[in-house]
Coordinates of C-alpha atoms in Angstrom, one line a residue:
M24 CA -0.3 -0.4 0.1
K25 CA 1.1 3.4 -0.7
A26 CA -0.3 6.8 0.3
V27 CA -1.0 10.0 -1.6
L28 CA -0.5 13.0 -0.5
E29 CA -3.3 15.7 -2.7
T30 CA -5.2 18.9 -1.6
V31 CA -8.4 19.3 -0.9
N32 CA -10.6 22.7 -0.9
H33 CA -12.4 23.1 2.5
N34 CA -14.5 26.4 3.7
C35 CA -12.2 28.2 0.7
K36 CA -8.7 26.9 2.8
S37 CA -6.2 24.5 0.7
I38 CA -6.1 21.4 3.5
P39 CA -3.3 18.7 2.4
R40 CA -5.3 14.5 2.9
L41 CA -2.9 12.5 3.6
T42 CA -4.6 8.9 1.0
L43 CA -3.7 4.9 1.4
V44 CA -4.0 3.8 -2.0
P45 CA -3.1 -0.4 -2.8
A46 CA -0.6 -0.7 -4.6
A47 CA -1.5 -2.6 -7.2
C48 CA -5.6 -3.1 -7.7
E49 CA -5.3 -6.3 -9.0
N50 CA -3.0 -7.7 -6.3
N51 CA -5.7 -6.6 -2.9
K52 CA -6.5 -9.7 -2.5
E53 CA -3.6 -11.2 -1.4
F54 CA -2.3 -8.1 -0.5
A55 CA -5.2 -8.4 2.6
Q56 CA -4.6 -11.5 3.4
G57 CA -4.2 -12.5 7.0
L58 CA -4.7 -8.6 7.9
Q59 CA -7.3 -7.0 10.2
V60 CA -8.3 -3.0 10.1
Y61 CA -10.5 -0.3 11.7
L62 CA -11.0 3.1 10.0
I63 CA -10.4 5.6 12.6
M64 CA -11.8 9.3 10.9
S65 CA -11.5 12.3 12.1
V66 CA -14.2 13.4 10.2
P67 CA -16.9 10.6 8.1
P68 CA -16.3 11.7 3.8
G69 CA -19.9 13.2 3.3
V70 CA -22.2 16.4 4.6
F71 CA -20.7 17.9 7.2
E72 CA -23.3 18.3 9.9
S73 CA -24.6 22.2 9.7
G74 CA -25.6 24.1 13.6
L75 CA -29.6 23.1 12.0
A76 CA -31.3 20.3 11.2
I77 CA -33.1 19.8 8.1
P78 CA -35.1 17.0 7.7
G79 CA -34.6 15.3 5.4
I80 CA -31.0 15.4 4.4
H81 CA -28.7 12.5 5.8
W82 CA -24.3 13.6 7.3
F83 CA -23.3 9.7 5.5
H84 CA -25.1 9.4 2.2
Q85 CA -23.9 7.3 -0.9
K86 CA -23.4 10.4 -4.2
H87 CA -21.5 12.2 -1.5
N88 CA -18.6 9.3 -1.2
R89 CA -18.6 7.1 -3.7
K90 CA -15.1 6.5 -4.2
Y91 CA -14.9 5.9 -0.2
I92 CA -17.8 3.8 -0.5
V93 CA -16.4 1.4 -3.8
M94 CA -13.1 1.0 -0.9
V95 CA -15.0 -0.2 1.8
Q96 CA -16.8 -2.3 -0.5
E97 CA -13.4 -3.7 -1.6
F98 CA -12.1 -4.3 1.9
R99 CA -14.8 -5.8 3.4
D100 CA -13.4 -9.1 4.2
I101 CA -10.5 -7.1 6.5
I102 CA -12.8 -4.1 7.6
M103 CA -13.7 -4.6 11.0
G104 CA -15.0 -1.3 12.2
Q105 CA -14.9 2.4 11.1
F106 CA -14.9 5.0 14.1
A107 CA -15.6 8.7 12.8
G108 CA -15.6 11.6 16.0
H109 CA -15.0 15.1 15.4
H110 CA -17.5 16.3 14.1
H111 CA -17.6 19.0 17.5
T112 CA -20.9 18.2 18.1
D113 CA -21.9 15.1 21.4
T114 CA -22.2 12.5 19.1
F115 CA -19.6 9.8 17.5
R116 CA -19.9 7.1 15.0
V117 CA -19.2 3.1 14.3
F118 CA -20.0 1.4 11.6
Y119 CA -21.0 -2.2 11.5
N120 CA -23.8 -4.2 9.1
K121 CA -25.7 -4.9 11.3
N122 CA -26.8 -8.6 9.6
D123 CA -22.9 -9.8 10.0
L124 CA -20.2 -9.4 11.3
A125 CA -17.7 -11.3 10.0
N126 CA -18.4 -8.1 7.1
P127 CA -18.3 -4.7 9.9
F128 CA -20.0 -2.1 7.7
C129 CA -22.9 -0.1 6.7
S130 CA -25.4 -1.6 4.4
W131 CA -24.9 0.9 2.4
E132 CA -26.8 0.6 -0.9
A133 CA -30.2 1.1 1.5
D134 CA -28.2 4.1 3.2
E135 CA -28.2 2.8 6.4
A136 CA -27.4 4.8 9.5
W137 CA -28.6 5.8 12.5
R138 CA -27.3 9.2 15.0
V139 CA -26.8 7.3 18.5
T140 CA -27.1 10.6 21.6
H141 CA -25.9 10.5 24.8
H142 CA -26.0 12.5 28.1
Y143 CA -23.0 11.2 28.8
F144 CA -21.0 12.5 24.4
H145 CA -21.2 15.7 26.3
F146 CA -18.2 17.6 27.7
D147 CA -17.7 19.1 30.6
P148 CA -18.1 22.8 31.2
L149 CA -15.9 22.7 34.4
H150 CA -13.1 21.7 32.5
G151 CA -12.8 22.6 28.9
N152 CA -10.5 25.8 29.9
H153 CA -7.0 24.3 28.8
R154 CA -3.2 25.6 28.4
V155 CA -0.7 24.7 25.7
E156 CA 2.7 26.5 25.6
D157 CA 1.6 29.4 26.3
V158 CA -1.4 29.5 24.4
N159 CA -5.0 29.5 26.9
F160 CA -7.3 28.2 25.8
Q161 CA -11.2 27.5 25.9
W162 CA -12.5 24.4 24.2
T163 CA -16.4 22.3 24.2
D164 CA -15.4 19.1 22.4
G165 CA -17.7 17.0 23.2
V166 CA -17.5 12.4 22.3
F167 CA -13.0 13.0 20.8
G168 CA -11.9 9.5 22.2
V169 CA -12.7 6.1 20.3
A170 CA -11.8 2.4 21.0
L171 CA -12.1 -1.0 20.5
S172 CA -11.3 -3.6 23.1
R173 CA -10.9 -7.3 22.2
P174 CA -14.3 -9.6 22.7
D175 CA -15.1 -10.9 25.3
A176 CA -16.3 -14.9 25.6
Q177 CA -19.5 -13.6 24.0
G178 CA -17.2 -12.4 20.8
E179 CA -18.9 -9.3 22.3
R180 CA -16.8 -5.6 22.6
T181 CA -16.6 -3.1 24.1
V182 CA -16.4 0.6 23.3
F183 CA -14.4 3.7 24.7
F184 CA -15.1 6.4 24.5
H185 CA -14.4 9.5 26.5
A186 CA -15.6 13.4 25.4
L187 CA -12.3 16.2 25.0
S188 CA -13.0 18.2 28.1
S189 CA -13.7 15.6 30.4
L190 CA -11.9 13.6 33.3
R191 CA -14.3 10.6 32.5
V192 CA -14.0 7.5 30.5
F193 CA -17.2 5.6 29.3
S194 CA -18.2 3.1 27.8
V195 CA -21.6 0.6 25.6
P196 CA -21.5 -2.3 24.2
A197 CA -21.0 -2.7 20.0
G198 CA -24.5 -4.4 20.1
V199 CA -26.3 -1.6 21.1
M200 CA -24.2 0.6 18.6
R201 CA -24.5 -2.0 16.1
N202 CA -29.0 -2.8 17.0
R203 CA -31.1 -0.5 15.6
T204 CA -33.6 -0.4 17.6
A205 CA -31.7 -0.2 21.2
A206 CA -29.3 1.9 20.4
L207 CA -32.2 4.6 19.5
A208 CA -34.6 3.6 22.3
A209 CA -35.0 6.1 24.9
G210 CA -34.9 6.5 28.6
P211 CA -34.4 3.6 30.3
D212 CA -34.2 0.7 27.7
S213 CA -30.9 3.1 26.2
Y214 CA -29.7 5.2 29.3
Y215 CA -28.4 2.3 31.2
H216 CA -26.7 0.6 28.7
Y217 CA -23.7 3.3 28.9
R218 CA -21.0 3.1 31.5
D219 CA -19.3 5.6 33.5
L220 CA -16.1 3.5 34.2
G221 CA -14.6 6.5 35.8
F222 CA -12.4 9.2 37.5
K223 CA -8.5 9.9 35.5
G224 CA -7.5 12.1 37.5
N225 CA -7.1 16.2 37.1
D226 CA -5.9 17.1 34.0
T227 CA -6.3 14.4 32.4
Q228 CA -7.8 16.2 29.0
A229 CA -7.3 13.7 26.2
T230 CA -7.4 14.5 22.5
A231 CA -7.4 10.3 20.9
S232 CA -7.9 6.8 22.4
Y233 CA -6.8 3.8 21.6
L234 CA -6.6 0.2 23.8
D235 CA -4.0 -2.5 23.2
L236 CA -5.5 -5.4 21.9
D237 CA -2.4 -7.3 23.7
T238 CA -2.6 -6.3 27.0
G239 CA -6.4 -4.5 27.5
V240 CA -4.3 -1.2 27.4
L241 CA -6.0 1.8 26.8
F242 CA -3.8 4.6 26.0
F243 CA -5.0 8.5 26.3
T244 CA -3.1 11.4 25.1
Q245 CA -2.2 14.1 27.6
L246 CA -3.5 17.7 25.9
N247 CA -2.7 20.0 29.7
C248 CA -0.1 17.9 30.3
N249 CA 1.9 17.5 27.1
G250 CA 3.0 14.2 27.3
V251 CA 0.7 9.9 27.1
A252 CA -0.9 8.2 30.0
C253 CA -2.1 4.8 31.0
W254 CA -5.0 2.4 32.4
N255 CA -5.5 -1.4 32.2
T256 CA -8.4 -1.4 32.3
Q257 CA -8.5 -4.5 34.1
K258 CA -8.4 -2.2 36.7
P259 CA -10.7 0.6 38.6
L260 CA -10.4 3.4 36.7
E261 CA -9.6 5.8 40.2
P262 CA -6.2 8.0 39.3
A263 CA -3.9 6.0 41.2
N264 CA -4.7 3.2 38.2
V265 CA -3.4 6.0 36.3
H266 CA 0.4 6.3 34.8
L267 CA 2.1 9.2 33.1
L268 CA 4.1 7.6 30.9
V269 CA 5.9 11.0 29.5
S270 CA 5.3 14.2 29.8
D271 CA 7.6 17.7 27.4
G272 CA 6.2 20.5 27.8
E273 CA 8.4 21.5 24.1
R274 CA 8.4 17.9 22.1
F275 CA 5.5 16.7 22.6
S276 CA 3.3 19.8 22.5
F277 CA 0.0 18.8 21.8
P278 CA -0.2 15.4 21.4
N279 CA -3.1 14.9 19.2
D280 CA -3.3 11.8 17.6
L281 CA -1.6 7.9 18.4
K282 CA -2.2 4.4 17.6
V283 CA -1.6 1.4 18.2
D284 CA -0.1 -1.7 15.6
A285 CA -0.2 -5.1 14.7
E286 CA 3.0 -6.3 15.6
G287 CA 2.7 -3.7 20.2
T288 CA 3.7 -0.3 18.7
L289 CA 2.4 2.5 19.7
W290 CA 2.8 5.9 17.8
V291 CA 2.5 9.4 18.6
L292 CA 1.8 12.8 16.9
T293 CA 2.5 15.9 18.9
D294 CA 1.1 18.4 15.7
R295 CA 1.4 22.0 17.7
L296 CA -2.2 22.9 16.6
P297 CA -3.7 25.4 19.3
V298 CA 0.1 26.8 18.6
Y299 CA -1.6 27.7 14.4
V300 CA -5.2 28.6 15.6
Y301 CA -4.9 31.0 18.1
K302 CA -0.6 32.3 17.4
G303 CA -2.5 32.6 13.7
G304 CA 0.5 30.1 11.7
L305 CA 3.3 27.9 13.0
D306 CA 7.1 29.2 13.0
P307 CA 9.5 26.8 9.8
N308 CA 12.6 27.9 11.5
T309 CA 11.6 24.9 14.6
V310 CA 10.0 21.6 14.8
N311 CA 6.3 21.8 14.2
Y312 CA 5.5 18.2 14.1
R313 CA 7.0 14.8 15.2
I314 CA 5.8 10.8 15.9
F315 CA 7.7 8.6 18.3
S316 CA 7.2 5.4 18.2
A317 CA 7.5 2.7 21.5
A318 CA 6.9 -0.8 22.3
V319 CA 3.9 -0.6 24.1
K320 CA 5.1 -3.6 27.2
D321 CA 8.2 -1.2 27.1
L322 CA 6.3 1.3 28.7
I323 CA 4.3 -0.6 30.3
K324 CA 7.0 -1.7 32.5
G325 CA 6.9 -1.4 35.9
T326 CA 4.1 0.5 36.1
V327 CA 0.3 0.2 37.1
C328 CA -0.5 -0.8 33.6
E329 CA 1.9 -3.5 33.6
V330 CA 0.0 -7.0 32.7

């Protein structure tokens, strides 16, 4: 697979986009053999939601994302799930095929998707104040980080999620999201499927999170601590069980995203986004983007996150 960097226009601005493309389409089956992929998207392709609720207007519609649909259908045997968030609304998306768990993606032909809302998706008004380097700003972002667990004894997965401006982590069974009736149910039947897992500690606001399927350890960025932390999901979520793995005001300024790959390596991206947004740009003579990697088992060894 090769990476193609292209430019797209959004709100009259040119934005770079990195696209992964199969090296040779005729070898897709050989390329995909044995792989399992989760698609994590900042904003899914399609119609971007506005602040107005317009009946009949769908935010995710086949006619707006044909190329994306072709790609997903081509690789449906290895795409285990699709997640999207960061819409600046208190929602997140998990896409599955409700009738075939072996090929969990939406039924594109029927354009089946539904929006799920819950109190736990909202930001905490007491924790929306942030400071990165010398920039002080306030964000009201709701659900931002979404992570998926390994299957339990019944084959069910758990979706872990948190709002960016919050100090808590929540969860919901993935089956609830796959079941349209359960997902859209009102009242207690829906509300109590979601769990408040606990308090991470002061200044633990996070952008991204990712759960390492091998160890069951959840990693999350630390926006106000310039670093990365971990929590062993087999232990209660409380400050004593959350470990700050790294904190560096220069190199880890605004850790924006992280992932764990199939080899058990944690990758972290830092990009100084608040400096760019609130100070009118970045200094090209300094390092503004960094990518870090480390073996998960080495990182958590000797910490409360160790398995």
